Coordinates of C-alpha atoms and ligand atoms in Angstrom, one line a residue:
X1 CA 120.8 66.0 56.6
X2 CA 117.3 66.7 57.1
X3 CA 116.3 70.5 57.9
X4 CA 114.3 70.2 60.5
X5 CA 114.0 68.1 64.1
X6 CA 110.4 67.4 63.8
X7 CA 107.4 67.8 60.9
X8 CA 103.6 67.5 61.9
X9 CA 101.7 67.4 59.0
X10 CA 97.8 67.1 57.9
X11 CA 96.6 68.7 60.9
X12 CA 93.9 71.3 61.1
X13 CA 95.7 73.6 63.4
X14 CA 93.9 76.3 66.0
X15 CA 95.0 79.5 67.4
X16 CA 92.9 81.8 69.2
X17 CA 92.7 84.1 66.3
X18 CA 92.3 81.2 62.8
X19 CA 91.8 78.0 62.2
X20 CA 93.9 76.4 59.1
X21 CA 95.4 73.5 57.6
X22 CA 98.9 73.5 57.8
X23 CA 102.1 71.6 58.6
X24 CA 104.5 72.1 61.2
X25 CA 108.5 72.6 61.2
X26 CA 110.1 72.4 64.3
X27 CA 113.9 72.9 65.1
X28 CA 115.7 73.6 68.6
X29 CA 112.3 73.2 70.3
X30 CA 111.0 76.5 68.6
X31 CA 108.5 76.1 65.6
X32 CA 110.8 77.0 62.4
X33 CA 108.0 77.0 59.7
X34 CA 104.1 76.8 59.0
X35 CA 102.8 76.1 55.7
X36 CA 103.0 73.0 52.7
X37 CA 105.4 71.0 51.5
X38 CA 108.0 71.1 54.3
X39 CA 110.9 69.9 53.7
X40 CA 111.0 66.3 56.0
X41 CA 111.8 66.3 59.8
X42 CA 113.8 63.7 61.5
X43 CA 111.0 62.3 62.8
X44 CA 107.6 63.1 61.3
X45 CA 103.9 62.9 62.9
X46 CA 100.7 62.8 60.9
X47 CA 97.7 64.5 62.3
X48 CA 95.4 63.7 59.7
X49 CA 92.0 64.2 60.8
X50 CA 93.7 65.6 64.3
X51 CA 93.5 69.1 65.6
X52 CA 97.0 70.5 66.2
X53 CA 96.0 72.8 69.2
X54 CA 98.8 75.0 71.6
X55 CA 99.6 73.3 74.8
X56 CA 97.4 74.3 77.8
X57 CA 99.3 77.0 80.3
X58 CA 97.8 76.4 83.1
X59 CA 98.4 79.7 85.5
X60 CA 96.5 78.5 88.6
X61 CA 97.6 75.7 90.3
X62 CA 99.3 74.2 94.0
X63 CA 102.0 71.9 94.0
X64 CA 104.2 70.8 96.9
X65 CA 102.6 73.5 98.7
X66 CA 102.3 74.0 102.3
X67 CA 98.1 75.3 102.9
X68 CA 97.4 78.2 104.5
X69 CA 96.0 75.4 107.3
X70 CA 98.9 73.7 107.1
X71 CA 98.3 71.0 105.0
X72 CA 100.9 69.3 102.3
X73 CA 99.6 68.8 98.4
X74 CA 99.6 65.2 97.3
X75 CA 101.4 66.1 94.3
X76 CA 104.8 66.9 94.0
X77 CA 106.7 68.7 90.8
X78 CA 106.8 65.0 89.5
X79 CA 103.1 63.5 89.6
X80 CA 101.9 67.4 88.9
X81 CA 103.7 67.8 86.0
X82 CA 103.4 64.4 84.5
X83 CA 99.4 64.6 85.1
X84 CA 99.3 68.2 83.5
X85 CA 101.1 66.3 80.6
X86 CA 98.7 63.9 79.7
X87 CA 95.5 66.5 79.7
X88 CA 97.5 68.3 77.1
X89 CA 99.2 71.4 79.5
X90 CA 102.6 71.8 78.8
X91 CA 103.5 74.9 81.1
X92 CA 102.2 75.3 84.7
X93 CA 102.3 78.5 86.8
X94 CA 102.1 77.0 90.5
X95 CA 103.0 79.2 93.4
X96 CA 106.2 79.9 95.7
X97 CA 104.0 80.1 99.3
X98 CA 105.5 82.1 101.7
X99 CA 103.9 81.9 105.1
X100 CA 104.2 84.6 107.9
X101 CA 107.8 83.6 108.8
X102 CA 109.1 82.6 105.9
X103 CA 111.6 84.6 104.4
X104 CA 110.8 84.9 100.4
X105 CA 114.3 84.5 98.8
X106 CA 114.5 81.0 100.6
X107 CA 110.9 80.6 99.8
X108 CA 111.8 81.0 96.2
X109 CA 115.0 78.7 96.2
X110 CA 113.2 75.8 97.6
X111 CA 110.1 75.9 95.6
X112 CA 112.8 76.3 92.7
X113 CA 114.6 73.5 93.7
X114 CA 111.8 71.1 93.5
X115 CA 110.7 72.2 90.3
X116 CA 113.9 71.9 88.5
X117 CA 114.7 68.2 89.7
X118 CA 111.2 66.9 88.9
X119 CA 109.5 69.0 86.5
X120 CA 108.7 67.1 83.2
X121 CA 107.1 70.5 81.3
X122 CA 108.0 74.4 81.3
X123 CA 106.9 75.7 84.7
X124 CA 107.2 79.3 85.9
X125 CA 106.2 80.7 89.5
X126 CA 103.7 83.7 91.2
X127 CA 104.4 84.2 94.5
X128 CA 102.0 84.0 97.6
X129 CA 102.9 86.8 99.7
X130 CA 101.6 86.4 103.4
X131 CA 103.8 89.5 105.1
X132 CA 104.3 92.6 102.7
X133 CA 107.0 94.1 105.6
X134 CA 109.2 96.0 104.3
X135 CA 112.0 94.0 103.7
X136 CA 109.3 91.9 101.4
X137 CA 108.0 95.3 99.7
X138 CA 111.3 97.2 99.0
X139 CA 114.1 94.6 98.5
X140 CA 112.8 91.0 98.1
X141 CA 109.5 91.2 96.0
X142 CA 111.8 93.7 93.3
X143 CA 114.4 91.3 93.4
X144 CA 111.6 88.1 92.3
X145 CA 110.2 89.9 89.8
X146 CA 113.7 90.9 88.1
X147 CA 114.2 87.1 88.4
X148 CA 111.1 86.6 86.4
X149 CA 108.3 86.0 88.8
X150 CA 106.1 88.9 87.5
X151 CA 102.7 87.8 89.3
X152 CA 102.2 87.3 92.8
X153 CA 98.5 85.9 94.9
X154 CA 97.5 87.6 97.7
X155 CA 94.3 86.4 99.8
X156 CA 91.2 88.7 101.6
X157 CA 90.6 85.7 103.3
X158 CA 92.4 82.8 105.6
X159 CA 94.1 83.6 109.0
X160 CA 97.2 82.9 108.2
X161 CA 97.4 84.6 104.8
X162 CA 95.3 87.7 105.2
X163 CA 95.8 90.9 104.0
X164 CA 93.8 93.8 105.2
X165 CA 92.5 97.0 102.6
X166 CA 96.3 99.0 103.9
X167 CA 98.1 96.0 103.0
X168 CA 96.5 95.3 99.2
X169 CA 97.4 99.0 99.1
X170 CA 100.7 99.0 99.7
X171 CA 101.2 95.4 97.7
X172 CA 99.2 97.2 94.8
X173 CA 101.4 100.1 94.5
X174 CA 104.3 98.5 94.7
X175 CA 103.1 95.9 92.2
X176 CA 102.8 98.8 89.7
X177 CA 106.0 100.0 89.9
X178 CA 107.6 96.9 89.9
X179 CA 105.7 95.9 87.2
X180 CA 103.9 92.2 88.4
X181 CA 100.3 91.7 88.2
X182 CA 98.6 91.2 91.2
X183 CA 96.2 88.0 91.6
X184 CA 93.8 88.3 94.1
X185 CA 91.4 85.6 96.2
X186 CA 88.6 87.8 96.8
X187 CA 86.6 86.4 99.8
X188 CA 85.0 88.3 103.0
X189 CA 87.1 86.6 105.9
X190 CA 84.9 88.0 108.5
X191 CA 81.4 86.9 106.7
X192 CA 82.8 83.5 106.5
X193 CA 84.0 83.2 109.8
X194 CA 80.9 84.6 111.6
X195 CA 78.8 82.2 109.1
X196 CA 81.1 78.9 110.0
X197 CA 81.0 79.7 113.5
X198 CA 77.4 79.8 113.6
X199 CA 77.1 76.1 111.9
X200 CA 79.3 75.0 113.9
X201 CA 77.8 76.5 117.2
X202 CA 74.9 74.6 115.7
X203 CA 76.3 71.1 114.8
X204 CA 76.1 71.8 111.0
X205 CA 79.7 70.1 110.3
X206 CA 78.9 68.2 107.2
X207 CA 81.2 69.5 104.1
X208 CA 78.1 71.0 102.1
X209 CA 77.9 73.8 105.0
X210 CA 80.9 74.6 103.7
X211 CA 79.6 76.1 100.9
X212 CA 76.9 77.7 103.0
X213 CA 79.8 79.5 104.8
X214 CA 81.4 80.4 102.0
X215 CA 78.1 82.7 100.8
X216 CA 78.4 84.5 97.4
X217 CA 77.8 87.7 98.6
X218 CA 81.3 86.8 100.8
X219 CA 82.9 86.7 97.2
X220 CA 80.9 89.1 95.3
X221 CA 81.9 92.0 98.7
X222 CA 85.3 91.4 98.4
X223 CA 85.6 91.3 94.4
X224 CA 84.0 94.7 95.0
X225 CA 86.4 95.9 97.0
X226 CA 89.7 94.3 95.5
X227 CA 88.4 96.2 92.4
X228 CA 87.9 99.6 94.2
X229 CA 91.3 99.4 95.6
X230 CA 92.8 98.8 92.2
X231 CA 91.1 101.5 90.4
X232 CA 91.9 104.0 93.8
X233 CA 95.5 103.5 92.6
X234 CA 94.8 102.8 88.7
X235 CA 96.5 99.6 88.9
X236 CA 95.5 96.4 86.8
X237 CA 94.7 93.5 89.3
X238 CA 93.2 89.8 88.7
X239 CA 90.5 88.2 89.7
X240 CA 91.2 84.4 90.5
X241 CA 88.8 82.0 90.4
X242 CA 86.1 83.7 90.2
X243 CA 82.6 80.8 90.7
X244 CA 79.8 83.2 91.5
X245 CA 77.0 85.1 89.5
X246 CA 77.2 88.2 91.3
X247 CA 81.3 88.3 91.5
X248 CA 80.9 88.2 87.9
X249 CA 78.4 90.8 86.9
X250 CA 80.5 93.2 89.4
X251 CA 83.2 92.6 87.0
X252 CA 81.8 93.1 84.2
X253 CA 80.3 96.4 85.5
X254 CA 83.7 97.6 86.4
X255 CA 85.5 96.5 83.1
X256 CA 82.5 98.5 81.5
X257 CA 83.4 101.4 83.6
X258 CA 87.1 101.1 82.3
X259 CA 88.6 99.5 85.1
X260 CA 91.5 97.2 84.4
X261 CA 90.3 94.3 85.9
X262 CA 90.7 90.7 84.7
X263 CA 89.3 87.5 85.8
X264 CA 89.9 83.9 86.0
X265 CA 87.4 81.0 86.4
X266 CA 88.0 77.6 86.7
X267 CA 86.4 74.0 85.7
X268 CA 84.5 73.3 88.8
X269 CA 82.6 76.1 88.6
X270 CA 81.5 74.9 85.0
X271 CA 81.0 71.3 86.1
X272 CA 80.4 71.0 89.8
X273 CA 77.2 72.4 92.2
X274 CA 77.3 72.8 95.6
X275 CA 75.0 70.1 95.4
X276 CA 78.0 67.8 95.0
X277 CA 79.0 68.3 98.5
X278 CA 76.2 67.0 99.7
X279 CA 76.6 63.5 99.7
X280 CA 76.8 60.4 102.2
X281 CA 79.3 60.5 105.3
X282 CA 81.9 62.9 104.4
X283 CA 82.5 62.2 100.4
X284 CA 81.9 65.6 99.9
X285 CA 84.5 66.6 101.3
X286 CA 85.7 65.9 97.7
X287 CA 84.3 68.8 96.5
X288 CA 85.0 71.4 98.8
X289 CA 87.1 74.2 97.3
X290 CA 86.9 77.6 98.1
X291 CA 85.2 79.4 96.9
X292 CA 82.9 76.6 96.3
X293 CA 81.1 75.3 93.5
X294 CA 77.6 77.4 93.1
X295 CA 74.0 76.7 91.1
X296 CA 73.2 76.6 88.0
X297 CA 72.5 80.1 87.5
X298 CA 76.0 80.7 88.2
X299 CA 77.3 77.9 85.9
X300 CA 75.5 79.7 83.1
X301 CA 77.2 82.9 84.1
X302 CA 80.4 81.6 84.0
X303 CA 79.7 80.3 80.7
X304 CA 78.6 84.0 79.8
X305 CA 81.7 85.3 81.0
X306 CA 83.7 83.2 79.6
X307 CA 82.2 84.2 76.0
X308 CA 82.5 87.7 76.6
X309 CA 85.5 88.0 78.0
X310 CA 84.9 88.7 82.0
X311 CA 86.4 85.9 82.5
X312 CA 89.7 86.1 80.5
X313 CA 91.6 82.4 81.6
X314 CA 90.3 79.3 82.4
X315 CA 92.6 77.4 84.8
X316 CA 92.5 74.4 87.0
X317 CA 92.8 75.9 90.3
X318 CA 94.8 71.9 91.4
X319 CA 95.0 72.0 95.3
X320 CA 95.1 68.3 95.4
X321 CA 94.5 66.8 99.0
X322 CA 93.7 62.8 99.2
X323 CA 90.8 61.9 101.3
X324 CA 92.2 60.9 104.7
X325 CA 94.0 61.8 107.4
X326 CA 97.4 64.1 104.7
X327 CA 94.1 66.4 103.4
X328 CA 90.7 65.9 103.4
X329 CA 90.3 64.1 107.0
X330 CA 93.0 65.5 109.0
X331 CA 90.5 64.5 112.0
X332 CA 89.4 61.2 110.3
X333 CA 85.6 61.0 110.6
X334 CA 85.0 63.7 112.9
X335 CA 86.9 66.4 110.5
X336 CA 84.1 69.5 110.5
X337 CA 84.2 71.2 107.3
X338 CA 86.1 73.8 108.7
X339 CA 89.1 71.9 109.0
X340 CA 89.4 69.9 106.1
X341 CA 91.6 71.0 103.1
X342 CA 90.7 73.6 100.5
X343 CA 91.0 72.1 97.0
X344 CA 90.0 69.8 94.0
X345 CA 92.0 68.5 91.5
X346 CA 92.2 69.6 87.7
X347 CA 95.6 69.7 86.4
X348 CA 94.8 66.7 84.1
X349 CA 90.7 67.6 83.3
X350 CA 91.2 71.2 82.4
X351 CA 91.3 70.5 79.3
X352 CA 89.2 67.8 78.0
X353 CA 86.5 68.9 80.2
X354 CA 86.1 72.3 78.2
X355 CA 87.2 70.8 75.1
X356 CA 84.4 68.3 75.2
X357 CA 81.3 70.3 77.2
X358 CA 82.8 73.5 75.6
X359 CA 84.0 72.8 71.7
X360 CA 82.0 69.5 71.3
X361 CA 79.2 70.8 72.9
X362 CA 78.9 73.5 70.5
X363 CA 78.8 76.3 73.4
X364 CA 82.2 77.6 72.5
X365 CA 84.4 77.7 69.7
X366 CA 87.7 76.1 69.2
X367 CA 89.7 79.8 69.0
X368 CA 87.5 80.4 72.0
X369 CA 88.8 76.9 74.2
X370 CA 92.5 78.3 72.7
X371 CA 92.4 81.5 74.0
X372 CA 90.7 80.2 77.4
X373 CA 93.7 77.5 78.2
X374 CA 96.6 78.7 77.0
X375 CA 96.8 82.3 74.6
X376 CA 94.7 84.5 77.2
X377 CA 97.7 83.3 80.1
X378 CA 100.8 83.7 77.8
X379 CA 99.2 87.4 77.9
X380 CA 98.5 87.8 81.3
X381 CA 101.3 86.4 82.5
X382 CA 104.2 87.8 80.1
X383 CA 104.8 84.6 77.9
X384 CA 103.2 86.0 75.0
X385 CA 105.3 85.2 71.6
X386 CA 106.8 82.7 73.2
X387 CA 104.1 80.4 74.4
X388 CA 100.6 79.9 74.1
X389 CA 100.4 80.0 70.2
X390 CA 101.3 78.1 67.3
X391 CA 103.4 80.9 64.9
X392 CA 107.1 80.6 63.7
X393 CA 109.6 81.8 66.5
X394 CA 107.0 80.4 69.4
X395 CA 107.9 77.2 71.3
X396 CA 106.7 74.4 70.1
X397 CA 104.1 73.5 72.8
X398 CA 101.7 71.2 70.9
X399 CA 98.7 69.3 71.7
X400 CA 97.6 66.5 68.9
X401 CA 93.9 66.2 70.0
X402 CA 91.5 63.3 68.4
X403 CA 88.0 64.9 68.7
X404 CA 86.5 61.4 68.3
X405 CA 88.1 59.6 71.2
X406 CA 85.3 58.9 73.8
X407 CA 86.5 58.8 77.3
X408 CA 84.8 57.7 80.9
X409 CA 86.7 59.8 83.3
X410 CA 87.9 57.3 86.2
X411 CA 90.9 58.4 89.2
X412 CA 92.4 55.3 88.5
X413 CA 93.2 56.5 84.5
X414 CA 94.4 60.0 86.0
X415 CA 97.8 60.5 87.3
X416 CA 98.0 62.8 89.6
X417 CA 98.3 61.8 93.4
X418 CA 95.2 62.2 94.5
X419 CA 93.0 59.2 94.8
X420 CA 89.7 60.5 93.3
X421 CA 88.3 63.0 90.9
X422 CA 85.3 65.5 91.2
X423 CA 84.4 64.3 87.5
X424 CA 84.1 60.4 88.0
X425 CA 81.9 58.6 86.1
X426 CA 82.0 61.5 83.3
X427 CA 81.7 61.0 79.6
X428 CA 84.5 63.0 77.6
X429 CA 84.6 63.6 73.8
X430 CA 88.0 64.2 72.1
X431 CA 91.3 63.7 74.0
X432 CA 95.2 64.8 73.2
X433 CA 97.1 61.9 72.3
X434 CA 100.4 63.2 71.4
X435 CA 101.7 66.1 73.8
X436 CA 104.5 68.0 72.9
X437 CA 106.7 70.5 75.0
X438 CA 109.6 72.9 73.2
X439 CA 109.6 70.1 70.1
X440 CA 109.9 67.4 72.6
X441 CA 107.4 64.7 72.4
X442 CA 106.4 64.2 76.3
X443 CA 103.1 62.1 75.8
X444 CA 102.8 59.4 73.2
X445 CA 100.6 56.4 73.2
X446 CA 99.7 56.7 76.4
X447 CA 103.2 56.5 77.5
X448 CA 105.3 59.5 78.9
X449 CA 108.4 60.0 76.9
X450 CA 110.6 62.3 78.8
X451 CA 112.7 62.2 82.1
X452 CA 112.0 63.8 85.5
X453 CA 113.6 67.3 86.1
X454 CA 113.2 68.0 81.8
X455 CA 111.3 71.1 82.2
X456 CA 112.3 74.6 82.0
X457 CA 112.0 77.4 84.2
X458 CA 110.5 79.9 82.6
X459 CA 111.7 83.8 83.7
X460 CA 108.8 85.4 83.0
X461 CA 108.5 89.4 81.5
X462 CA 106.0 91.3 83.0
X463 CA 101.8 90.8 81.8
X464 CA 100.8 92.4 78.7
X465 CA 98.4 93.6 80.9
X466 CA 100.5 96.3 82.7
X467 CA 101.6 97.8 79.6
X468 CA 98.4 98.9 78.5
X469 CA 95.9 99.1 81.4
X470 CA 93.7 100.7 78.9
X471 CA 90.4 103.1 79.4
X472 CA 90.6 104.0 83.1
X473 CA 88.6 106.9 83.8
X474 CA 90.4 109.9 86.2
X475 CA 93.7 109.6 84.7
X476 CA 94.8 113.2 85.9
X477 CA 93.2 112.3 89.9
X478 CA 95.4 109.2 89.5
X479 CA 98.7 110.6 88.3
X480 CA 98.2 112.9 91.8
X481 CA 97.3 109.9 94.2
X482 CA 100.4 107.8 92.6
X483 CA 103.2 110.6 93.0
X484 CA 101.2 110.7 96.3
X485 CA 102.5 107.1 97.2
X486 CA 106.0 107.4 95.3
X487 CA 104.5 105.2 92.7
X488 CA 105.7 108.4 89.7
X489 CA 105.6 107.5 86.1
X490 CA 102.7 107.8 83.7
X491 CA 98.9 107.3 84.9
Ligands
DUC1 N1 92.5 79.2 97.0 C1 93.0 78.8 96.0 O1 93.5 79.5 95.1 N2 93.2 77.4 95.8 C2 92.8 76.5 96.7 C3 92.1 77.0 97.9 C4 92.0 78.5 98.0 O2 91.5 79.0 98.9
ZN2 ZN1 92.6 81.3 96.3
ZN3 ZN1 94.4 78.2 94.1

């Protein structure tokens, strides 16, 4: 009887710490042994001349969701999953929306529901939380989190999702004692709706004045005050995608000054310009996330941040729309760029976008491109030891990436639901060919090898992040505001 379900042997394997050559037991899903001359596997892969990498987690992404305009995704649990799959992710962390009059336990059954009957890799949630009453604050946010949702998105931006400064208060404190991070979009609603409405006013429709309304100085004012709020109550908070220069040196200002901020960018705003919106007709509506795409300056201080760790994850941000009447063109031609939907797709690019303008590239290293896509989110988002690594008693979540393979990226090779990709045309260097979730082989020549609903929820334990929210300044003035706001416990 052989010992173990599967060996991978030969490959030269990466964590975000080491790189070494070693083969790989697995048994039950979880990897049982590293090292040489394993005893054999039931079935048995050789990676020679193959990196053995962790499967992506990718912590930012939309999925059967509702828009805060109102909008559907075009990918389902199903195409979502299966598309994360073949870029090499093997656990997403989409969100449970709730919208103003949604109720969040149902919110969280039906997103739930979804997941578990057409999931094909691990999945956990974050929750969107649109009305902190407090019903949401006192009963049913406490109640998620015990069930293992231990993150949840609020936005400084969008009518129907808004917060104001009280609000993030109140969310923040509870956060804290609850123990779930809090992610944050971090845009001035009131800049961008002055700005839009004076396009508008003006005929400027086209989707690149999208990116005109959505100024940096929007992001960079609210990043600033997301961040004071935080630090008013000495609570850790996150930074999602985070595209702009500015955003980002406030960041790194406050993480100098001890704050416990963290930050997470995203591929478009290493690969895309707002330049890409401007194209013929309405193709660039395409391109239109928000916050947008930037300049080159700010590509280059991503990059930065990236390598210095501002920017701590690097996730897809997937809020796929297809370009007609469902997303991008709810009003056909004549859709302004106010009304058409927020988002790009990513899910399947995440990976070999970094992995070959990144690692191949030479401008990061391959512990670096580990740490970025999957070790830095089992942290953040309280998978650690379990995901995100390749060590014994961590699923085995593998990616089998041949650096050589030479790719044109094309929508019609992606599988996601959306139509198009931002990257078309693209040349790609390396690419993982065999894509492995809790010892299961889900990707294999090309092929996927597992059956809808085969992925696990995963109950999450509270970020890493929480437990040490180290070097804040004003500890004493803290430990007085938080028994202020019946927060108690240590500063
Ligand atoms: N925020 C996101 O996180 N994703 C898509 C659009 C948005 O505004
Ligand atoms: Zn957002
Ligand atoms: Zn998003």
């Amino acid at each position: 009887m052989s010992d173990f379900d599967l060996v991978i042997r030969n490959g030269r394997i990466a964590t975000a710490s080491d790189v070494f050559a070693a083969d790989i037991a697995v048994r039950d899903g979880v990897i049982a042994a590293l090292g040489k001359g394993l005893a054999p596997g039931k079935r048995e892969i050789d990676a020679a001349g193959r990196w053995v990498l962790p499967g992506g987690i990718d912590s930012h992404c939309h999925v059967e969701q509702l828009s805060g305009m109102g909008l559907m995704c075009a990918d389902d649990f199903y195409s979502a999953t299966v598309s994360a799959a073949f870029g090499g992710t093997t656990t997403i962390i989409p969100f449970a929306a709730q919208h103003r009059d949604m109720k969040i336990p149902e919110v969280v059954a039906d997103y739930g529901k979804l997941a578990r009957e057409k999931a094909v890799i691990d999945y956990g949630f974050h929750l969107i939380l649109a009305n902190p009453d407090d019903t949401a604050l006192q009963t049913d946010l406490p109640k998620a989190i015990r069930d293992g949702i231990t993150s949840l998105k609020v936005y400084m931006t969008y009518d129907k999702l808004k917060l104001d400064d009280h609000q993030l208060l109140d969310v923040l404190s509870v956060a804290a004692r609850e123990q779930a991070l809090v992610m944050v979009h971090a845009e001035n609603h009131d800049m961008i709706r002055w700005l839009a409405h004076r396009l508008l006013e003006q005929g400027h429709t086209a989707p690149k004045f999208h990116a005109v309304a959505h100024d940096p100085l929007a992001e960079a004012e609210a990043t600033n005050r997301a961040i004071a709020l935080s630090r008013l109550l000495g609570v850790p908070l996150l930074i999602v995608h985070v595209s702009g220069q500015e955003a980002i040196h406030t960041i790194r200002r406050a993480k100098q000054r001890g704050a416990a901020v963290y930050a997470e960018t995203c591929p478009q705003y290493l690969f895309l310009t707002a330049e890409d919106l401007d194209r013929e007709g309405l193709q660039g509506a395409m391109f239109c996330c928000s916050p947008p795409p930037r300049d080159k300056e700010s590509q280059e201080a991503v990059w930065a941040g990236m390598k210095d760790g501002t920017l701590y994850t690097y996730s897809s941000d997937h809020a796929p729309y297809r370009f007609d009447k469902s997303g991008k063109l709810p009003k056909g031609d004549a859709t302004t760029f106010k009304e058409m939907a927020n988002g790009v797709p990513g899910l399947e690019l995440r990976l070999p976008l970094l992995f070959s303008e990144g690692v191949m590239a030479g401008r990061i290293s391959m512990q670096e491109f580990v740490a970025l896509t999957a070790t830095n989110h089992a942290e953040m988002y309280g998978l650690s030891g379990r995901k995100g690594t390749i060590a014994v008693g961590a699923d085995a979540d593998l990616g089998i990436w041949n650096q050589d393979r030479e790719i044109t990226v094309t929508a019609t090779m992606l599988h996601d639901n959306v139509g198009y990709t931002p990257y078309e045309g693209r040349q790609l260097k390396g690419w993982p060919e065999i894509v492995i979730n809790r010892g299961r082989v889900v990707i294999e020549n090309n092929e996927l090898k597992v059956e809808r609903g085969s992925g696990q929820f995963l109950k999450r334990k509270p970020s890493d992040m929480l437990a040490d929210p180290t070097g804040i300044s004003a500890a004493v003035a803290r430990q007085m505001l938080r028994s202020l706001v019946g927060m108690g416990g240590p500063a």
